[in-house]
C-alpha cells in the first residue's frame, strides 16, 4: 500500500451552496499534509466525507485501500474502517464529565466487543497503554481529572493520546489549533508531527494559519469554494 487516502471527483451540494466541487486528492501513506482555505471553503466537509460521516453526491473515497464511500453510498463496514482513523476537532471532542483516562481509553472502543465497551471494562494492559500515551503527550498528571477541567491545549493533547491508544493509521485533524494560544498551538502541531514521524501516522490537518502549514507540513493543499486550487 502506498496511498493512505484517495479522493476521486468528490462533489457535495447543500441546499444553497456547492461545498465540494469535484475534489480529487491522493495522500501517500506516511505523508503529513496541511489543508488550508478560508472559512467556508469546504475543509470540514471534506474531512467528514473522508471519515464516512457524510455521504457525497458523487465521487469516491478510499482509505487504506478500502472504499469508505462511492457514489453516495457509505461502506457497510465503515465502523471497522474507522478503527484505523483518528479524529481531532477544533471543539475538543472529549466527554467533559468523564476523566481524561476514560476518554483516552475510548480510543479502544472500535476494537473491543460491544459488551466490554458498554461496561467500559478495560484490562490492565489497556490502562497501561493509555497512561503511556498520556505520558507521551505530557498530561499524565491530569489522568484522573474530568476532561472539562482541562485547558484547550491539554484537551487537544488528550485527543491525540486517544488516537495513539487507538493506533490510528490515519489522523484527521480539523482545525485542531484554531482555539488555542500560540504556545499550545505549537505543542499540538509538534505532537502531530511526531505522530507522523515516529509512529508512521498519515496526517491530514486543516489549518487557518498558513505559517503553521509551511512550518510543519511538507505538502500544503488549498481549497477555495470547494475546489483544490493549490497542491
Ligand atoms: P470550512 O471548514 O472550510 O470552513 P465547511 O466545510 O464547514 O468549510 O463549509 C463549506 C460550505 O458548506 C460552507 O458554505 C458551509 O456553509 C456549507 N455547509 C457545511 N455544512 C453544511 C450543512 N450541514 N448544511 C448546509 N450547508 C453546510
Ligand atoms: Mg471547518
Coordinates of N, CA and C and ligand atoms in Angstrom, one line a residue:
X1 N 0.8 -1.2 0.0 CA 0.0 0.0 0.0 C 0.9 1.3 0.0
X2 N 0.6 2.1 -0.9 CA 1.3 3.4 -0.9 C 0.4 4.6 -0.6
X3 N -0.8 4.4 -1.0 CA -1.8 5.5 -0.8 C -2.6 5.3 0.5
X4 N -2.7 6.4 1.3 CA -3.5 6.2 2.5 C -4.9 6.8 2.3
X5 N -5.0 7.9 1.5 CA -6.3 8.5 1.2 C -6.4 8.8 -0.2
X6 N -7.4 8.3 -0.9 CA -7.7 8.6 -2.3 C -9.0 9.2 -2.4
X7 N -9.1 10.4 -2.9 CA -10.4 11.1 -3.1 C -10.5 11.3 -4.6
X8 N -11.6 10.8 -5.2 CA -11.8 11.0 -6.7 C -13.1 11.7 -7.0
X9 N -12.9 12.9 -7.6 CA -14.1 13.6 -8.1 C -15.2 13.7 -7.1
X10 N -14.9 14.2 -5.9 CA -15.9 14.2 -4.9 C -16.7 15.6 -5.0
X11 N -18.0 15.4 -5.0 CA -18.9 16.6 -5.1 C -20.0 16.5 -4.0
X12 N -20.2 17.6 -3.4 CA -21.3 17.7 -2.4 C -22.0 19.0 -2.4
X13 N -23.3 19.1 -2.6 CA -24.0 20.3 -2.6 C -24.9 20.3 -1.4
X14 N -25.0 21.4 -0.6 CA -26.0 21.6 0.4 C -27.1 22.4 -0.3
X15 N -28.2 22.6 0.4 CA -29.3 23.3 -0.2 C -29.0 24.6 -1.0
X16 N -28.1 25.4 -0.4 CA -27.9 26.7 -1.0 C -26.5 26.8 -1.6
X17 N -25.7 25.8 -1.5 CA -24.3 26.0 -1.9 C -23.6 24.7 -2.3
X18 N -22.6 24.8 -3.1 CA -21.8 23.7 -3.5 C -20.6 23.6 -2.6
X19 N -20.6 22.7 -1.6 CA -19.5 22.7 -0.7 C -18.2 22.1 -1.2
X20 N -18.4 21.0 -2.0 CA -17.2 20.4 -2.7 C -17.6 20.2 -4.1
X21 N -16.6 20.6 -5.0 CA -16.9 20.6 -6.4 C -15.8 19.8 -7.2
X22 N -16.0 18.6 -7.2 CA -15.1 17.7 -8.0 C -13.7 17.6 -7.4
X23 N -13.6 17.4 -6.1 CA -12.3 17.4 -5.4 C -11.6 16.0 -5.7
X24 N -10.4 16.0 -6.2 CA -9.6 14.8 -6.3 C -8.3 15.1 -5.6
X25 N -7.9 14.1 -4.8 CA -6.7 14.3 -3.9 C -6.2 12.9 -3.5
X26 N -4.9 12.7 -3.7 CA -4.3 11.5 -3.2 C -3.2 11.8 -2.1
X27 N -3.3 11.1 -1.0 CA -2.3 11.3 0.0 C -1.6 10.0 0.3
X28 N -0.3 10.0 0.2 CA 0.5 8.7 0.4 C 0.6 8.4 1.9
X29 N 0.7 7.1 2.1 CA 1.0 6.6 3.5 C 2.2 7.3 4.0
X30 N 2.2 7.8 5.2 CA 3.3 8.5 5.8 C 3.5 10.0 5.6
X31 N 2.5 10.5 4.7 CA 2.6 12.0 4.5 C 2.0 12.7 5.6
X32 N 2.4 14.0 5.8 CA 1.6 14.9 6.6 C 1.3 16.1 5.8
X33 N 0.0 16.3 5.6 CA -0.5 17.3 4.6 C -1.4 18.3 5.3
X34 N -1.1 19.6 5.0 CA -1.9 20.7 5.5 C -3.0 21.0 4.5
X35 N -4.2 21.2 5.0 CA -5.3 21.6 4.2 C -5.7 23.0 4.6
X36 N -5.5 24.0 3.7 CA -5.8 25.3 4.1 C -6.9 25.9 3.2
X37 N -7.4 27.0 3.6 CA -8.5 27.6 2.9 C -9.3 28.5 3.8
X38 N -9.9 29.5 3.3 CA -10.7 30.4 4.1 C -11.9 29.7 4.7
X39 N -12.5 30.3 5.7 CA -13.7 29.8 6.3 C -14.8 29.6 5.2
X40 N -15.4 28.4 5.2 CA -16.4 28.1 4.2 C -15.9 27.5 2.9
X41 N -14.6 27.2 2.9 CA -14.0 26.7 1.6 C -14.3 25.2 1.4
X42 N -14.7 24.5 2.5 CA -15.0 23.1 2.4 C -14.1 22.1 3.1
X43 N -13.2 22.7 4.0 CA -12.3 21.8 4.7 C -13.0 20.8 5.6
X44 N -13.8 21.3 6.5 CA -14.5 20.3 7.4 C -15.4 19.4 6.6
X45 N -16.1 19.8 5.6 CA -16.9 19.0 4.8 C -16.1 17.8 4.2
X46 N -14.9 18.2 3.7 CA -14.1 17.2 3.1 C -13.6 16.1 4.1
X47 N -13.2 16.6 5.3 CA -12.8 15.7 6.3 C -13.9 14.8 6.8
X48 N -15.1 15.3 6.9 CA -16.2 14.5 7.3 C -16.5 13.4 6.3
X49 N -16.3 13.7 5.0 CA -16.5 12.7 4.0 C -15.5 11.6 4.1
X50 N -14.2 12.0 4.3 CA -13.1 11.0 4.4 C -13.4 10.0 5.5
X51 N -14.0 10.5 6.6 CA -14.3 9.6 7.7 C -15.6 8.8 7.5
X52 N -16.3 9.1 6.4 CA -17.5 8.4 6.2 C -18.7 8.9 7.1
X53 N -18.6 10.1 7.6 CA -19.7 10.6 8.4 C -20.8 11.2 7.5
X54 N -20.5 11.5 6.3 CA -21.4 12.2 5.4 C -21.3 11.6 4.0
X55 N -22.4 11.3 3.4 CA -22.3 10.7 2.0 C -22.2 11.9 1.0
X56 N -21.4 11.7 0.0 CA -21.3 12.7 -1.1 C -22.4 12.5 -2.1
X57 N -22.5 13.5 -3.0 CA -23.5 13.4 -4.1 C -22.9 12.5 -5.2
X58 N -21.6 12.6 -5.4 CA -20.9 11.8 -6.3 C -19.4 11.7 -6.0
X59 N -18.7 10.7 -6.6 CA -17.3 10.6 -6.3 C -17.0 9.4 -5.4
X60 N -15.8 9.2 -5.1 CA -15.3 8.0 -4.3 C -14.2 8.4 -3.4
X61 N -14.2 7.7 -2.2 CA -13.1 7.9 -1.3 C -12.6 6.5 -0.8
X62 N -11.3 6.3 -0.9 CA -10.7 5.1 -0.5 C -9.7 5.4 0.6
X63 N -9.8 4.8 1.8 CA -8.8 5.0 2.8 C -8.2 3.7 3.2
X64 N -6.8 3.6 3.1 CA -6.1 2.4 3.4 C -6.6 1.2 2.6
X65 N -6.7 1.5 1.3 CA -7.2 0.5 0.3 C -8.6 0.0 0.5
X66 N -9.4 0.6 1.3 CA -10.8 0.2 1.5 C -11.7 1.3 1.1
X67 N -12.7 1.0 0.4 CA -13.7 2.0 0.0 C -14.5 2.5 1.2
X68 N -14.4 3.8 1.4 CA -15.2 4.4 2.5 C -16.6 4.8 2.0
X69 N -16.6 5.4 0.8 CA -17.9 5.7 0.2 C -17.7 5.8 -1.3
X70 N -18.8 5.5 -2.1 CA -18.7 5.5 -3.5 C -20.1 5.9 -4.0
X71 N -20.1 6.9 -4.9 CA -21.4 7.4 -5.5 C -22.5 7.5 -4.4
X72 N -22.2 8.2 -3.3 CA -23.2 8.5 -2.3 C -23.6 7.4 -1.4
X73 N -22.9 6.2 -1.5 CA -23.1 5.1 -0.6 C -21.9 4.9 0.4
X74 N -22.2 5.0 1.7 CA -21.1 4.7 2.6 C -21.0 3.2 2.8
X75 N -19.7 2.8 2.9 CA -19.4 1.4 3.1 C -20.1 0.8 4.3
X76 N -20.7 -0.4 4.2 CA -21.4 -1.1 5.3 C -20.3 -1.4 6.4
X77 N -19.1 -1.5 6.1 CA -18.1 -1.9 7.1 C -17.4 -0.6 7.7
X78 N -18.0 0.5 7.6 CA -17.4 1.8 8.0 C -16.9 1.8 9.4
X79 N -17.7 1.2 10.3 CA -17.3 1.1 11.7 C -16.0 0.5 11.9
X80 N -15.8 -0.6 11.2 CA -14.5 -1.3 11.3 C -13.4 -0.5 10.7
X81 N -13.7 0.2 9.6 CA -12.6 1.0 9.0 C -12.2 2.2 9.8
X82 N -13.2 2.7 10.6 CA -12.9 3.9 11.4 C -12.0 3.5 12.6
X83 N -11.8 2.2 12.9 CA -10.8 1.8 13.9 C -9.4 2.4 13.5
X84 N -9.2 2.5 12.2 CA -7.9 2.9 11.8 C -7.8 4.5 11.6
X85 N -8.9 5.1 11.8 CA -8.9 6.6 11.5 C -9.1 7.3 12.8
X86 N -8.2 8.2 13.2 CA -8.3 9.0 14.4 C -8.8 10.4 14.0
X87 N -9.6 11.0 14.9 CA -10.1 12.4 14.7 C -9.7 13.3 15.8
X88 N -9.4 14.5 15.4 CA -9.2 15.6 16.3 C -9.9 16.8 15.8
X89 N -10.8 17.4 16.5 CA -11.6 18.6 16.0 C -11.2 19.8 16.8
X90 N -11.6 20.9 16.2 CA -11.4 22.2 16.8 C -12.1 22.3 18.2
X91 N -13.3 21.8 18.3 CA -14.0 21.8 19.5 C -13.8 20.5 20.2
X92 N -12.7 20.5 21.0 CA -12.2 19.3 21.7 C -13.3 18.2 21.9
X93 N -13.2 17.2 21.1 CA -14.3 16.2 21.1 C -14.0 15.1 22.2
X94 N -14.1 15.6 23.5 CA -13.9 14.7 24.6 C -15.3 14.7 25.3
X95 N -15.5 13.7 26.2 CA -16.7 13.7 27.0 C -16.3 14.4 28.3
X96 N -16.8 15.6 28.5 CA -16.3 16.5 29.5 C -16.4 16.0 31.0
X97 N -17.5 15.2 31.2 CA -17.7 14.8 32.6 C -16.9 13.5 32.9
X98 N -16.3 12.9 31.9 CA -15.5 11.7 32.2 C -14.1 12.1 32.4
X99 N -13.3 11.2 33.2 CA -11.9 11.5 33.4 C -11.2 11.4 32.1
X100 N -10.0 12.1 32.0 CA -9.2 12.1 30.8 C -8.8 10.7 30.4
X101 N -8.5 9.9 31.5 CA -8.1 8.5 31.2 C -9.2 7.7 30.5
X102 N -10.4 7.9 30.9 CA -11.5 7.2 30.3 C -11.7 7.7 28.8
X103 N -11.6 9.0 28.6 CA -11.7 9.5 27.3 C -10.6 8.9 26.4
X104 N -9.4 8.7 26.9 CA -8.3 8.2 26.1 C -8.6 6.7 25.8
X105 N -9.1 6.0 26.8 CA -9.5 4.6 26.6 C -10.6 4.4 25.6
X106 N -11.4 5.4 25.4 CA -12.5 5.2 24.4 C -11.9 5.0 23.0
X107 N -10.6 5.3 22.8 CA -9.9 5.0 21.5 C -9.9 3.5 21.2
X108 N -10.1 2.7 22.3 CA -10.1 1.3 22.1 C -11.5 0.7 21.7
X109 N -12.5 1.5 21.8 CA -13.9 1.0 21.7 C -14.1 0.4 20.3
X110 N -13.5 0.9 19.3 CA -13.7 0.3 17.9 C -13.1 -1.1 17.9
X111 N -12.2 -1.4 18.8 CA -11.5 -2.7 18.7 C -12.1 -3.8 19.7
X112 N -12.9 -3.3 20.7 CA -13.3 -4.2 21.7 C -14.8 -4.7 21.4
X113 N -15.2 -5.7 22.1 CA -16.6 -6.2 21.9 C -17.6 -5.1 22.4
X114 N -18.8 -5.3 22.0 CA -19.9 -4.3 22.4 C -20.1 -4.3 23.9
X115 N -20.2 -5.5 24.5 CA -20.5 -5.6 25.9 C -19.3 -5.0 26.7
X116 N -18.1 -5.2 26.3 CA -17.0 -4.6 27.0 C -17.0 -3.1 26.9
X117 N -17.3 -2.6 25.7 CA -17.3 -1.2 25.6 C -18.5 -0.5 26.3
X118 N -19.6 -1.2 26.4 CA -20.8 -0.7 27.1 C -20.4 -0.6 28.6
X119 N -19.7 -1.6 29.1 CA -19.3 -1.6 30.5 C -18.1 -0.8 30.8
X120 N -17.4 -0.3 29.7 CA -16.2 0.4 29.9 C -15.2 -0.5 30.7
X121 N -15.1 -1.8 30.4 CA -14.2 -2.6 31.0 C -12.9 -2.6 30.2
X122 N -11.8 -2.2 30.9 CA -10.5 -2.2 30.2 C -9.5 -3.0 31.0
X123 N -8.6 -3.7 30.3 CA -7.6 -4.5 31.0 C -6.5 -3.7 31.6
X124 N -5.7 -4.3 32.4 CA -4.6 -3.6 33.0 C -3.6 -3.1 31.9
X125 N -3.4 -4.0 30.9 CA -2.6 -3.7 29.8 C -3.1 -2.4 29.0
X126 N -4.4 -2.4 28.8 CA -5.0 -1.3 28.1 C -4.8 0.0 28.9
X127 N -5.0 -0.1 30.2 CA -4.9 1.1 31.1 C -3.4 1.6 31.0
X128 N -2.5 0.6 31.0 CA -1.1 0.9 30.9 C -0.8 1.7 29.6
X129 N -1.4 1.2 28.5 CA -1.2 1.8 27.2 C -1.7 3.3 27.2
X130 N -2.9 3.4 27.9 CA -3.5 4.8 27.9 C -2.6 5.7 28.7
X131 N -2.0 5.2 29.8 CA -1.1 6.0 30.6 C 0.1 6.4 29.8
X132 N 0.7 5.4 29.1 CA 1.9 5.7 28.3 C 1.6 6.8 27.2
X133 N 0.4 6.8 26.7 CA 0.0 7.8 25.7 C -0.1 9.1 26.4
X134 N -0.6 9.2 27.6 CA -0.8 10.4 28.3 C 0.6 11.0 28.7
X135 N 1.6 10.1 29.0 CA 2.9 10.5 29.2 C 3.5 11.1 27.9
X136 N 3.3 10.4 26.8 CA 3.8 10.8 25.5 C 3.3 12.3 25.2
X137 N 2.1 12.6 25.5 CA 1.6 13.9 25.2 C 1.8 14.9 26.4
X138 N 2.3 14.4 27.5 CA 2.7 15.2 28.6 C 1.6 15.7 29.6
X139 N 0.5 14.9 29.7 CA -0.5 15.3 30.6 C -0.9 14.2 31.6
X140 N 0.1 13.3 31.9 CA -0.2 12.2 32.7 C -0.7 12.6 34.1
X141 N -0.2 13.8 34.5 CA -0.7 14.3 35.9 C -2.1 14.6 35.9
X142 N -2.8 14.8 34.8 CA -4.2 15.1 34.7 C -5.1 13.9 34.4
X143 N -4.5 12.7 34.5 CA -5.2 11.5 34.0 C -6.6 11.3 34.7
X144 N -6.7 11.7 35.9 CA -8.0 11.4 36.6 C -8.8 12.6 36.8
X145 N -8.4 13.7 36.2 CA -9.3 14.9 36.2 C -10.4 14.7 35.2
X146 N -11.5 15.4 35.4 CA -12.6 15.4 34.4 C -12.1 16.2 33.2
X147 N -12.4 15.7 32.0 CA -11.8 16.3 30.8 C -12.2 17.8 30.7
X148 N -13.4 18.1 31.2 CA -13.9 19.5 31.1 C -13.0 20.5 31.8
X149 N -12.3 20.0 32.8 CA -11.5 20.9 33.7 C -10.1 21.2 33.1
X150 N -9.8 20.6 31.9 CA -8.5 20.8 31.3 C -8.6 22.1 30.4
X151 N -7.4 22.7 30.2 CA -7.3 23.8 29.2 C -7.5 23.2 27.8
X152 N -7.8 24.1 26.9 CA -8.0 23.7 25.5 C -6.8 22.9 24.9
X153 N -5.6 23.4 25.2 CA -4.4 22.7 24.7 C -4.2 21.3 25.3
X154 N -4.6 21.2 26.6 CA -4.5 19.9 27.2 C -5.5 18.9 26.7
X155 N -6.7 19.5 26.4 CA -7.8 18.7 25.8 C -7.4 18.1 24.4
X156 N -6.7 19.0 23.6 CA -6.3 18.5 22.3 C -5.2 17.5 22.5
X157 N -4.4 17.6 23.5 CA -3.3 16.6 23.7 C -4.0 15.3 24.1
X158 N -5.1 15.3 24.9 CA -5.8 14.1 25.3 C -6.4 13.5 24.0
X159 N -6.9 14.3 23.1 CA -7.5 13.8 21.9 C -6.4 13.1 21.1
X160 N -5.2 13.6 21.1 CA -4.1 13.0 20.4 C -3.7 11.7 21.1
X161 N -3.7 11.7 22.4 CA -3.4 10.4 23.1 C -4.4 9.4 22.8
X162 N -5.7 9.8 22.6 CA -6.7 8.8 22.2 C -6.4 8.2 20.9
X163 N -5.9 9.0 19.9 CA -5.5 8.5 18.6 C -4.4 7.5 18.7
X164 N -3.5 7.8 19.7 CA -2.3 6.9 19.9 C -2.8 5.5 20.4
X165 N -3.7 5.6 21.4 CA -4.2 4.3 22.0 C -5.0 3.5 21.0
X166 N -5.7 4.3 20.1 CA -6.5 3.7 19.1 C -5.6 3.0 18.0
X167 N -4.3 3.4 18.0 CA -3.4 3.0 17.0 C -3.9 3.4 15.6
X168 N -4.4 4.6 15.5 CA -4.9 5.1 14.2 C -3.8 5.2 13.2
X169 N -4.0 4.7 12.0 CA -3.0 4.8 10.9 C -3.2 6.1 10.2
X170 N -4.4 6.6 10.2 CA -4.7 7.9 9.5 C -5.3 8.8 10.6
X171 N -4.7 10.0 10.7 CA -5.2 11.0 11.7 C -5.8 12.2 10.9
X172 N -7.1 12.5 11.1 CA -7.7 13.6 10.5 C -7.9 14.7 11.6
X173 N -7.2 15.8 11.4 CA -7.3 16.9 12.5 C -7.9 18.1 11.8
X174 N -9.1 18.4 12.2 CA -9.9 19.6 11.6 C -9.7 20.8 12.5
X175 N -8.9 21.7 12.0 CA -8.5 23.0 12.7 C -8.2 22.7 14.2
X176 N -7.3 21.8 14.5 CA -7.1 21.4 15.9 C -6.5 22.6 16.7
X177 N -5.9 23.6 16.1 CA -5.3 24.6 16.9 C -6.0 26.0 16.8
X178 N -7.2 26.0 16.2 CA -7.8 27.2 15.9 C -8.3 27.9 17.2
X179 N -8.5 27.1 18.3 CA -9.0 27.7 19.5 C -7.9 27.9 20.6
X180 N -6.6 27.7 20.2 CA -5.5 27.6 21.1 C -4.7 28.8 21.1
X181 N -4.0 29.1 22.2 CA -3.0 30.2 22.3 C -1.8 29.7 21.5
X182 N -0.9 30.6 21.1 CA 0.2 30.2 20.2 C 1.1 29.1 20.8
X183 N 1.4 29.2 22.1 CA 2.2 28.2 22.7 C 1.6 26.8 22.6
X184 N 0.3 26.7 23.0 CA -0.4 25.4 22.9 C -0.5 24.9 21.5
X185 N -0.7 25.9 20.6 CA -0.8 25.5 19.2 C 0.5 24.9 18.7
X186 N 1.6 25.4 19.1 CA 2.9 24.8 18.7 C 3.0 23.4 19.2
X187 N 2.7 23.3 20.5 CA 2.7 22.0 21.2 C 1.9 20.9 20.4
X188 N 0.7 21.3 20.1 CA -0.2 20.3 19.4 C 0.4 20.0 18.0
X189 N 0.9 21.0 17.3 CA 1.5 20.7 16.0 C 2.7 19.9 16.1
X190 N 3.6 20.1 17.1 CA 4.8 19.2 17.3 C 4.3 17.8 17.6
X191 N 3.3 17.6 18.4 CA 2.8 16.3 18.6 C 2.3 15.6 17.4
X192 N 1.5 16.3 16.6 CA 1.0 15.7 15.3 C 2.2 15.3 14.4
X193 N 3.2 16.2 14.4 CA 4.4 15.9 13.6 C 5.1 14.7 14.1
X194 N 5.2 14.5 15.4 CA 5.9 13.4 16.0 C 5.1 12.1 15.7
X195 N 3.8 12.2 15.8 CA 2.9 11.0 15.4 C 3.2 10.6 14.0
X196 N 3.4 11.6 13.1 CA 3.7 11.3 11.7 C 5.1 10.7 11.6
X197 N 6.0 11.3 12.3 CA 7.4 10.9 12.1 C 7.7 9.5 12.8
X198 N 7.3 9.5 14.1 CA 7.7 8.3 14.9 C 6.8 7.2 14.9
X199 N 5.5 7.4 14.6 CA 4.5 6.3 14.6 C 4.0 6.0 13.2
X200 N 4.5 6.8 12.2 CA 4.2 6.5 10.9 C 2.7 6.8 10.5
X201 N 2.1 7.6 11.3 CA 0.7 8.0 11.0 C 0.6 8.9 9.8
X202 N -0.3 8.7 9.0 CA -0.6 9.7 7.9 C -1.5 10.7 8.5
X203 N -1.1 12.0 8.3 CA -1.8 13.1 8.9 C -2.4 14.1 7.9
X204 N -3.7 14.3 8.0 CA -4.3 15.4 7.2 C -4.8 16.4 8.2
X205 N -4.3 17.6 8.2 CA -4.6 18.6 9.2 C -5.1 19.9 8.5
X206 N -6.3 20.3 8.8 CA -6.7 21.6 8.3 C -6.4 22.7 9.2
X207 N -5.9 23.8 8.6 CA -5.4 24.9 9.4 C -5.8 26.2 8.8
X208 N -6.0 27.2 9.7 CA -6.3 28.5 9.2 C -5.0 29.3 9.0
X209 N -4.0 29.0 9.7 CA -2.8 29.8 9.7 C -1.8 29.2 8.7
X210 N -1.5 29.9 7.7 CA -0.6 29.4 6.6 C 0.8 29.1 7.2
X211 N 1.2 30.0 8.1 CA 2.6 29.8 8.6 C 2.8 28.5 9.3
X212 N 1.8 28.0 10.0 CA 1.9 26.7 10.6 C 1.9 25.6 9.6
X213 N 1.2 25.8 8.5 CA 1.2 24.8 7.4 C 2.6 24.6 6.9
X214 N 3.2 25.8 6.6 CA 4.5 25.8 6.0 C 5.6 25.2 6.9
X215 N 5.4 25.5 8.2 CA 6.4 25.1 9.1 C 6.4 23.6 9.4
X216 N 5.2 23.0 9.5 CA 5.1 21.6 9.9 C 4.8 20.6 8.8
X217 N 4.3 21.1 7.7 CA 3.9 20.1 6.6 C 4.7 20.3 5.4
X218 N 5.2 19.2 4.8 CA 5.9 19.3 3.6 C 5.0 19.7 2.4
X219 N 3.8 19.3 2.6 CA 2.8 19.5 1.5 C 1.6 20.3 2.0
X220 N 1.2 21.2 1.2 CA 0.0 22.0 1.5 C -1.0 22.0 0.3
X221 N -2.2 21.7 0.7 CA -3.3 21.7 -0.3 C -4.2 22.9 0.0
X222 N -4.6 23.7 -0.9 CA -5.5 24.8 -0.6 C -6.8 24.5 -1.3
X223 N -7.9 24.8 -0.6 CA -9.3 24.7 -1.1 C -9.8 26.1 -1.2
X224 N -10.6 26.3 -2.3 CA -11.3 27.6 -2.5 C -12.6 27.3 -3.1
X225 N -13.7 27.6 -2.4 CA -15.0 27.3 -2.8 C -15.2 25.9 -3.3
X226 N -14.7 24.9 -2.5 CA -14.9 23.5 -2.8 C -14.0 22.9 -3.9
X227 N -13.0 23.7 -4.3 CA -12.1 23.2 -5.3 C -10.7 23.2 -4.8
X228 N -9.9 22.3 -5.3 CA -8.4 22.3 -5.0 C -7.8 23.3 -5.9
X229 N -7.2 24.4 -5.3 CA -6.7 25.4 -6.2 C -5.2 25.5 -6.1
X230 N -4.6 24.7 -5.1 CA -3.1 24.7 -5.0 C -2.8 23.4 -4.4
X231 N -1.7 22.7 -4.9 CA -1.2 21.5 -4.3 C 0.3 21.4 -4.4
Ligands
LIG1 P1 -14.6 25.2 6.2 O1 -14.4 24.0 7.2 O2 -13.5 25.3 5.2 O3 -14.8 26.4 7.0 P2 -17.1 23.9 5.6 O4 -16.8 22.6 5.1 O5 -17.6 24.0 7.0 O6 -15.9 24.9 5.4 O7 -18.3 24.5 4.7 C1 -18.3 24.6 3.3 C2 -19.6 25.2 2.8 O8 -20.6 24.2 3.1 C3 -20.0 26.5 3.5 O9 -20.6 27.3 2.6 C4 -21.0 26.0 4.6 O10 -21.9 27.0 4.8 C5 -21.6 24.8 3.9 N1 -22.1 23.8 4.8 C6 -21.3 23.0 5.6 N2 -22.0 22.1 6.3 C7 -23.3 22.3 6.0 C8 -24.6 21.8 6.4 N3 -24.6 20.7 7.2 N4 -25.7 22.3 5.8 C9 -25.7 23.3 4.9 N5 -24.5 23.9 4.5 C10 -23.4 23.4 5.0
LIG2 MG1 -14.2 24.0 9.2

